[in-house]
XYZ file of N, CA and C in Angstrom:
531
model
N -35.395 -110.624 3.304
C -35.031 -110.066 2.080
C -35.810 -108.809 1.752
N -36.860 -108.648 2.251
C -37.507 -107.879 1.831
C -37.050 -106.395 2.634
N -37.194 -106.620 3.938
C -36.395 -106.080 4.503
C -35.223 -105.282 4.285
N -34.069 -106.218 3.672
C -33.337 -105.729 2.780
C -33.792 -104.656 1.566
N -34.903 -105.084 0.872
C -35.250 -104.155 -0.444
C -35.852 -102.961 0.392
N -36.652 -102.931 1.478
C -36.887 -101.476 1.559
C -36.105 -100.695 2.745
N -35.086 -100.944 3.023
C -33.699 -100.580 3.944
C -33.183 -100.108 2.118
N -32.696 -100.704 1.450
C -32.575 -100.272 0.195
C -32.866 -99.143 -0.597
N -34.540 -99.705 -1.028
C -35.590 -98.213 -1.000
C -35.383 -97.246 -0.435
N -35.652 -97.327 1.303
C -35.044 -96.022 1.945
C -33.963 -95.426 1.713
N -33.189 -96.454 1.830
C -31.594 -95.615 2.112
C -31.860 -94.593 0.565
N -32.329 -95.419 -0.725
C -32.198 -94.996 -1.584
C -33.056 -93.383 -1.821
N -34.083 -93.183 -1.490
C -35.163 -92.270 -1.021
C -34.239 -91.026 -0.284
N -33.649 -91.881 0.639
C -32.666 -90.857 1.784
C -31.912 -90.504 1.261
N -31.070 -91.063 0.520
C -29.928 -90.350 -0.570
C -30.771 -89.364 -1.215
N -31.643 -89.477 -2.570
C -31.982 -88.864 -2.977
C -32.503 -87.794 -2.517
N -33.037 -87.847 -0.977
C -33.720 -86.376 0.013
C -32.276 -85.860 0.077
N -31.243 -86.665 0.498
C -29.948 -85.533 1.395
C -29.385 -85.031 -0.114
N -29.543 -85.591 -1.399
C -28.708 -84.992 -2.206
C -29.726 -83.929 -2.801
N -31.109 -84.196 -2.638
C -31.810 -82.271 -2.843
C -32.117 -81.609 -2.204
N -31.389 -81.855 -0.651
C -31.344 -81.242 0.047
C -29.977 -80.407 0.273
N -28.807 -81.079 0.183
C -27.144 -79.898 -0.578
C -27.427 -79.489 -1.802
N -28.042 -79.904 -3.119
C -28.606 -79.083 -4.248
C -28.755 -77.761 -3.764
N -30.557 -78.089 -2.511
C -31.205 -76.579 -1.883
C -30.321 -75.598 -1.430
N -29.465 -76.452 -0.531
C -28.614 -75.790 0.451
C -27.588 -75.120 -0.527
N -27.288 -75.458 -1.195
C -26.380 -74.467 -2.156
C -26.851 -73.335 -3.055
N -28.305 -73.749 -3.859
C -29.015 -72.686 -4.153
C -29.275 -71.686 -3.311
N -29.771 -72.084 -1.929
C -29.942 -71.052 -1.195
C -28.512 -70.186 -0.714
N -27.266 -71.127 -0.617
C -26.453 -70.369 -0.297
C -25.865 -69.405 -1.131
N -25.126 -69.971 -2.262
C -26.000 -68.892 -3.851
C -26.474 -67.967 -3.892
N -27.645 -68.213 -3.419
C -28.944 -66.995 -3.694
C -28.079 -65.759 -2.388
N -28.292 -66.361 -1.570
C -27.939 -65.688 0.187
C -26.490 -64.369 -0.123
N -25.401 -65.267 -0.818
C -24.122 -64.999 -1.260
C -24.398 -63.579 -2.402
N -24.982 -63.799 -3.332
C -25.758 -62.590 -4.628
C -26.696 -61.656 -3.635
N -27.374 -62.142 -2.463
C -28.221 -60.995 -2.071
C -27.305 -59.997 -1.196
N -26.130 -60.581 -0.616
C -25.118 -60.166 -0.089
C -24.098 -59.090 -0.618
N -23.752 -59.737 -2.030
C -22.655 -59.102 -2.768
C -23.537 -57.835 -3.194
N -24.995 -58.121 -3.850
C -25.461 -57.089 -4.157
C -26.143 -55.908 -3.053
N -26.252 -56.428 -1.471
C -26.432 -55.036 -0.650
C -25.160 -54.521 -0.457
N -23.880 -55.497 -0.707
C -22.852 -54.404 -0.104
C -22.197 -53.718 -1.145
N -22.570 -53.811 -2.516
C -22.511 -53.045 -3.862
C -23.137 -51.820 -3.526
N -24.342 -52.164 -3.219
C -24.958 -50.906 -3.191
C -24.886 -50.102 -2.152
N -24.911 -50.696 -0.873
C -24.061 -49.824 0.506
C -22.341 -48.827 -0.088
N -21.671 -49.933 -0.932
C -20.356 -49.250 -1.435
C -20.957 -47.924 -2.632
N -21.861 -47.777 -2.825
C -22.189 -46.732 -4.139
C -22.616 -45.892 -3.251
N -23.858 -46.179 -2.316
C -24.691 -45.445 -1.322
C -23.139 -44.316 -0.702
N -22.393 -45.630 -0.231
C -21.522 -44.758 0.613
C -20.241 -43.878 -0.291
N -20.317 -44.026 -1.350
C -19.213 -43.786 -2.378
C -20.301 -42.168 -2.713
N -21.178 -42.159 -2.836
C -22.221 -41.102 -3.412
C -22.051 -40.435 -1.848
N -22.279 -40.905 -0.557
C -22.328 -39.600 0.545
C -20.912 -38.877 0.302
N -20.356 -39.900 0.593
C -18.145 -39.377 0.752
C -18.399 -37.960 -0.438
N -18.488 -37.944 -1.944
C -18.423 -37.294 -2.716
C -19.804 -36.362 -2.505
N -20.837 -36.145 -2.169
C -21.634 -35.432 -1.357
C -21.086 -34.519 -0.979
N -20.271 -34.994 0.426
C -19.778 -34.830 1.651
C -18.760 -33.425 1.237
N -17.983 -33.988 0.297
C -17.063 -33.584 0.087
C -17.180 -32.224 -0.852
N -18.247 -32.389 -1.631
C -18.764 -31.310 -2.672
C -18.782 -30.277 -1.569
N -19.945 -30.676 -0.116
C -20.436 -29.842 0.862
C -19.252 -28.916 0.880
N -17.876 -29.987 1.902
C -17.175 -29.409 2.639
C -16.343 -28.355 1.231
N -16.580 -28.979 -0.001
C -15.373 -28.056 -0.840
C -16.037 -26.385 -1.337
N -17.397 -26.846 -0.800
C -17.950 -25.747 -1.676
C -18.547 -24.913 0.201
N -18.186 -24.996 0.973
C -17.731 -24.087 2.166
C -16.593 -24.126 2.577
N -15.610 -24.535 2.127
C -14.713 -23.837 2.068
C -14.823 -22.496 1.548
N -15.360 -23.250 -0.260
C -15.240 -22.021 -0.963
C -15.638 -20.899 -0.685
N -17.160 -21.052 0.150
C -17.015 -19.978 0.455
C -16.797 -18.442 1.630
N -16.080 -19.788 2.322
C -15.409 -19.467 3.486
C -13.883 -18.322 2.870
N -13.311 -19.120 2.094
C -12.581 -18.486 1.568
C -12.773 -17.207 0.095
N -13.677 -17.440 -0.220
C -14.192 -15.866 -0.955
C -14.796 -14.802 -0.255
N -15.198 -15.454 0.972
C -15.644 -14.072 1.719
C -14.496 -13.840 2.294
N -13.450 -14.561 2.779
C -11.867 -13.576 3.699
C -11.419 -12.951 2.043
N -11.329 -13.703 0.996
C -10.580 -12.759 -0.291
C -11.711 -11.521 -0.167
N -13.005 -11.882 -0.305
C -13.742 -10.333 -0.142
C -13.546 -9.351 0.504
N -13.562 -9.604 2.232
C -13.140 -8.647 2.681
C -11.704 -8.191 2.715
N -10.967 -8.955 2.027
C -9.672 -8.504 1.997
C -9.759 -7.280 1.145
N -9.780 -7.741 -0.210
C -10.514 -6.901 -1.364
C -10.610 -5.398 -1.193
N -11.544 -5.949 -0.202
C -12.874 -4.989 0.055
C -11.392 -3.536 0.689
N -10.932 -3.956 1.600
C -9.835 -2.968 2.179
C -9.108 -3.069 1.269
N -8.339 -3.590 0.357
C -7.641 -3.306 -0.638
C -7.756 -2.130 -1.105
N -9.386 -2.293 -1.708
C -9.890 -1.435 -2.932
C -10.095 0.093 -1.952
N -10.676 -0.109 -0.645
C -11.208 1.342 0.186
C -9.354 1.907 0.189
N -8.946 1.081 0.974
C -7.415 1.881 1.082
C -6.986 2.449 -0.196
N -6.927 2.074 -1.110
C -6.746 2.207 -2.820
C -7.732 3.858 -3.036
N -8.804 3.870 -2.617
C -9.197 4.460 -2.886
C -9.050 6.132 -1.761
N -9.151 5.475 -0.780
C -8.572 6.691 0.195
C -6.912 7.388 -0.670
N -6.100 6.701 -0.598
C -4.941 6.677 -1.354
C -5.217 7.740 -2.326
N -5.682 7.247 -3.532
C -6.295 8.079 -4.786
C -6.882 9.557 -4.189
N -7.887 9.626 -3.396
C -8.573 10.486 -2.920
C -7.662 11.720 -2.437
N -6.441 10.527 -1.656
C -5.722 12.440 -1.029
C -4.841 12.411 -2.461
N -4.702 11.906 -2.988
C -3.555 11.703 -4.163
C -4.500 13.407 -4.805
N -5.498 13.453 -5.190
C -6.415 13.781 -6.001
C -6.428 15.466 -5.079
N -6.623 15.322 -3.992
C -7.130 16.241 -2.938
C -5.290 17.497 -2.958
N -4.550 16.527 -2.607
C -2.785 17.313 -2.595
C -2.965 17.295 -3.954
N -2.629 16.873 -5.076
C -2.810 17.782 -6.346
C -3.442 18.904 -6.905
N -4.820 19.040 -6.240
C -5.656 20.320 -6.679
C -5.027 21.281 -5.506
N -4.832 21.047 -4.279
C -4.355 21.955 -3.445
C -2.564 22.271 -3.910
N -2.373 21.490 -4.539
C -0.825 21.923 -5.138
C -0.948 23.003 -6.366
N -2.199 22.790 -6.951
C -2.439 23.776 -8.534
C -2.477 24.917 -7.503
N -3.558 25.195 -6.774
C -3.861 26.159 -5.964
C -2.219 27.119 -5.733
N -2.016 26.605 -4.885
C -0.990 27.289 -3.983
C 0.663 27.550 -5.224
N 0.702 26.354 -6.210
C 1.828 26.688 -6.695
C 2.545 27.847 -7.409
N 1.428 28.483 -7.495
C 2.001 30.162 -7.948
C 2.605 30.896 -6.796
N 2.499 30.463 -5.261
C 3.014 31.004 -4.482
C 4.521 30.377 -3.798
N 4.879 29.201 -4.356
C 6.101 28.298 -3.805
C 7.151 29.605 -4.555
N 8.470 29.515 -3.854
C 9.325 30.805 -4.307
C 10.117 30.401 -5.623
N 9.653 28.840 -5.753
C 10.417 28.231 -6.882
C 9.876 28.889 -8.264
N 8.368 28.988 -8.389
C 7.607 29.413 -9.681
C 8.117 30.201 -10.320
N 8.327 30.593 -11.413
C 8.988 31.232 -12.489
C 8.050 32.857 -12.747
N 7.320 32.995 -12.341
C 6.011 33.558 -12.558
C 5.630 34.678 -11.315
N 5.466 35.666 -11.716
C 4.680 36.625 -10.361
C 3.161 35.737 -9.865
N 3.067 35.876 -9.020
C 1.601 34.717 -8.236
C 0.655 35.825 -8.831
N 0.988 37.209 -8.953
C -0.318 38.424 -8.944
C -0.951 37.625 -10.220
N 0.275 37.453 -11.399
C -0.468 37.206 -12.604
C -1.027 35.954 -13.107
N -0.992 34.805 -12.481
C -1.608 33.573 -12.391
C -3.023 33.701 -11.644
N -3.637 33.182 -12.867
C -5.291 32.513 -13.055
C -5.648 31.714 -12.587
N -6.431 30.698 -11.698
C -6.457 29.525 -12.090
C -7.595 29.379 -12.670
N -7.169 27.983 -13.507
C -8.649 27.557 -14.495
C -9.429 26.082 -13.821
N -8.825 25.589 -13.412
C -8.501 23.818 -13.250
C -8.873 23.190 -14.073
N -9.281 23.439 -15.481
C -9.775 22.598 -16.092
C -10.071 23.446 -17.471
N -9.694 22.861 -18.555
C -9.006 21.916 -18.956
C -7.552 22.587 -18.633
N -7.448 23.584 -18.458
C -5.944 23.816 -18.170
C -6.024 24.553 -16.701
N -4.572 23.997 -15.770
C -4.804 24.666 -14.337
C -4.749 25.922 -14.002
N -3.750 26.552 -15.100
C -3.547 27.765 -14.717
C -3.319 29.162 -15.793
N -3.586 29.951 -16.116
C -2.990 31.029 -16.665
C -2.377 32.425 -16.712
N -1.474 32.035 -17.235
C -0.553 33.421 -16.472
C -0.581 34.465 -17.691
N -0.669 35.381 -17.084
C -0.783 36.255 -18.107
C 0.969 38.113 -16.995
N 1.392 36.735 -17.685
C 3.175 37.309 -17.174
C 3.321 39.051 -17.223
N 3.612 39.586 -16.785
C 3.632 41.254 -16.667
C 2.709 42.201 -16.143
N 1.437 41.203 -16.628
C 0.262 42.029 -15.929
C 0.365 42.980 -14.790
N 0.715 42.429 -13.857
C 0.604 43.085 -12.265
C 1.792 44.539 -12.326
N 2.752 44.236 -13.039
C 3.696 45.388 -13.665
C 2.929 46.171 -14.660
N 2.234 46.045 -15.360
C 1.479 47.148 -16.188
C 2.003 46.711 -17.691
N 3.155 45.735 -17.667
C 3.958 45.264 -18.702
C 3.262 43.923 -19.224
N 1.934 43.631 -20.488
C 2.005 42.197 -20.840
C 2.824 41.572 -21.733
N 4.020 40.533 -21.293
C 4.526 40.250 -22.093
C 4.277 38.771 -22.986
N 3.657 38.199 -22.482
C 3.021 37.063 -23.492
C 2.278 36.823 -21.884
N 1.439 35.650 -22.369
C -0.262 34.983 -22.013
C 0.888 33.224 -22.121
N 0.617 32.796 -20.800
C 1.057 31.052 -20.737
C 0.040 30.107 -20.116
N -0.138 29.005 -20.726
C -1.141 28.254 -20.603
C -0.460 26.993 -19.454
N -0.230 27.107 -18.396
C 0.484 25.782 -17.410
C -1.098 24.904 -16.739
N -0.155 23.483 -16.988
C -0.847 22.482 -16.776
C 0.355 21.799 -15.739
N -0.045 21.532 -14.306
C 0.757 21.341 -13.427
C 0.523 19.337 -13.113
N 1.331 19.115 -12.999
C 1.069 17.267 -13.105
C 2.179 17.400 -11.753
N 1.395 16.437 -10.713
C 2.489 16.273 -9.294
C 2.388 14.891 -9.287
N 1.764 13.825 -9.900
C 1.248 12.345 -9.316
C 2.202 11.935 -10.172
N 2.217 10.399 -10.000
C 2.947 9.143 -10.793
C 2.614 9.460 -12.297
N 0.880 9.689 -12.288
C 0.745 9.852 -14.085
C 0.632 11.463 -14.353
N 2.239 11.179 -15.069
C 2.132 12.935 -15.725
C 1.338 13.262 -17.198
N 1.230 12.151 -17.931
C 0.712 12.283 -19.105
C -0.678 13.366 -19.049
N -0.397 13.877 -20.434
C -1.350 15.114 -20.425
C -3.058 13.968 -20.587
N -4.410 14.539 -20.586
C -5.268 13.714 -20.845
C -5.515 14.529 -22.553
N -6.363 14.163 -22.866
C -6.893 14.695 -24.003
C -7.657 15.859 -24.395
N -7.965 15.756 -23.288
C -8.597 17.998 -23.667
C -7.318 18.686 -23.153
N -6.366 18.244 -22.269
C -5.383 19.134 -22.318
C -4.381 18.535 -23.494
N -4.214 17.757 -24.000
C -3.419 17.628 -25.540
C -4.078 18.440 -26.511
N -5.307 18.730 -26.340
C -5.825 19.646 -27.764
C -5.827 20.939 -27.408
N -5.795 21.578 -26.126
C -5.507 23.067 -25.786
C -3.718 23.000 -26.136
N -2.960 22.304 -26.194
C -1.618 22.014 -26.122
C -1.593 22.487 -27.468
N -2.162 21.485 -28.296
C -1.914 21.546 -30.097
C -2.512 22.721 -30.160
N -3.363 23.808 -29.769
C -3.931 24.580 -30.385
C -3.309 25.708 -30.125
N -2.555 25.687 -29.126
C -1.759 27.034 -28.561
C -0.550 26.602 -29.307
N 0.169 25.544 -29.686
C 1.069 25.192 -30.505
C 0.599 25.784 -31.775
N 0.113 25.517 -32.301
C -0.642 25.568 -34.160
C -1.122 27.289 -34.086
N -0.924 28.420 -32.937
C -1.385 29.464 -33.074
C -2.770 29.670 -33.436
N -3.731 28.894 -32.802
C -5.594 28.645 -33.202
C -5.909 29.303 -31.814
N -5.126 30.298 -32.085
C -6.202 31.049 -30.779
C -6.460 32.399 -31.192
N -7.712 32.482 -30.059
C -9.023 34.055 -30.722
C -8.688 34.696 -29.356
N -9.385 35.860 -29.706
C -9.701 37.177 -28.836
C -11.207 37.365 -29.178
N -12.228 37.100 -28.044
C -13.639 37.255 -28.229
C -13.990 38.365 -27.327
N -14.804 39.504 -27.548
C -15.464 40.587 -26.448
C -17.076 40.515 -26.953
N -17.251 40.003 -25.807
C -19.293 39.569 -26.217
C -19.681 40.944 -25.027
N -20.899 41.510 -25.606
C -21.384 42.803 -24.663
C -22.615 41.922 -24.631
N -22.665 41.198 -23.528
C -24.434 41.158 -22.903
C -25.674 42.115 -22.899
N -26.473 42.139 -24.116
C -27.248 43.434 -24.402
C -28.433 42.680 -24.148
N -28.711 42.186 -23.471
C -29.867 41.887 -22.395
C -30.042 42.730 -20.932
N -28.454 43.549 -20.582
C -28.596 43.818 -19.506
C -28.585 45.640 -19.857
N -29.291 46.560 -19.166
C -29.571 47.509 -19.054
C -28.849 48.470 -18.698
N -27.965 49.716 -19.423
C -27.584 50.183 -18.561
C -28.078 51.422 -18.262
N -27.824 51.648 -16.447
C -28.930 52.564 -16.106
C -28.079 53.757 -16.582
């Protein structure tokens, strides 16, 4: 009988070891399961933070992969643009030049001035005949923009409005022998 009571005891002892021992085994698996979920949380952020990294890198060489081809594109845009302008600029003053001599001009070439600035040219019509018959103020425009600028709009209004002088200054600084 007694026998019986500690076969009893034990078994009873043994239960109680194997049942805090699946308790353990589950805490630990538990625990094991949370240490798990939480490295691969943080591996998923770790790796969620390179990807967007990564990606900043690759977006921001692109960028500027692609602002330097718009640059040098640009860049010839603006030089060609500007060569352009340059003869634009270069055949216009050589057109003031010469246009008193095209057979089209209205004008004897003897009696054309040039000024280039603010007005290109002045003719002073008859002269070369001994005949003056009026004084003309031409402003020659060959480009896309014909508009007058603003010092030639106010020589415009002023030869319009009759605001013009006749000045004879004698330099009496200079000696005569």
């Amino acid at each position: 009988m007694i026998e019986w009571i500690i076969i009893l005891l034990l078994s009873f002892f043994l239960g109680i070891v194997l049942l805090l021992y699946i308790l353990q085994e589950k805490k630990i698996e538990s625990r094991a399961r949370e240490i798990f979920e939480n490295w691969r949380m943080a591996e998923r952020v770790d790796l969620e933070e390179w990807k967007r990294g990564e990606l900043e890198r690759l977006s921001d060489e692109k960028a500027r992969v692609l602002f330097g081809s718009w640059r040098v594109h640009e860049e010839v845009v603006i030089r060609n643009d500007a060569v352009k302008r340059s003869q634009s600029v270069i055949r216009g003053k050589v057109t003031e030049h010469l246009l008193p001599f095209f057979p089209d001009f209205p004008y004897n070439p003897k009696d054309a001035r040039f000024l280039g600035s603010p007005i290109d040219l002045v003719i002073f019509d008859g002269l070369s005949e001994g005949i003056l018959r009026e004084i003309v103020f031409v402003e020659i425009k060959a480009g896309k923009k014909s508009s007058l600028s603003w010092s030639e709009r106010e020589v415009r209004s002023c030869v319009q409005e009759k605001r013009i002088g006749y000045s004879l200054i004698h330099n009496a600084s200079q000696k005569e022998d």
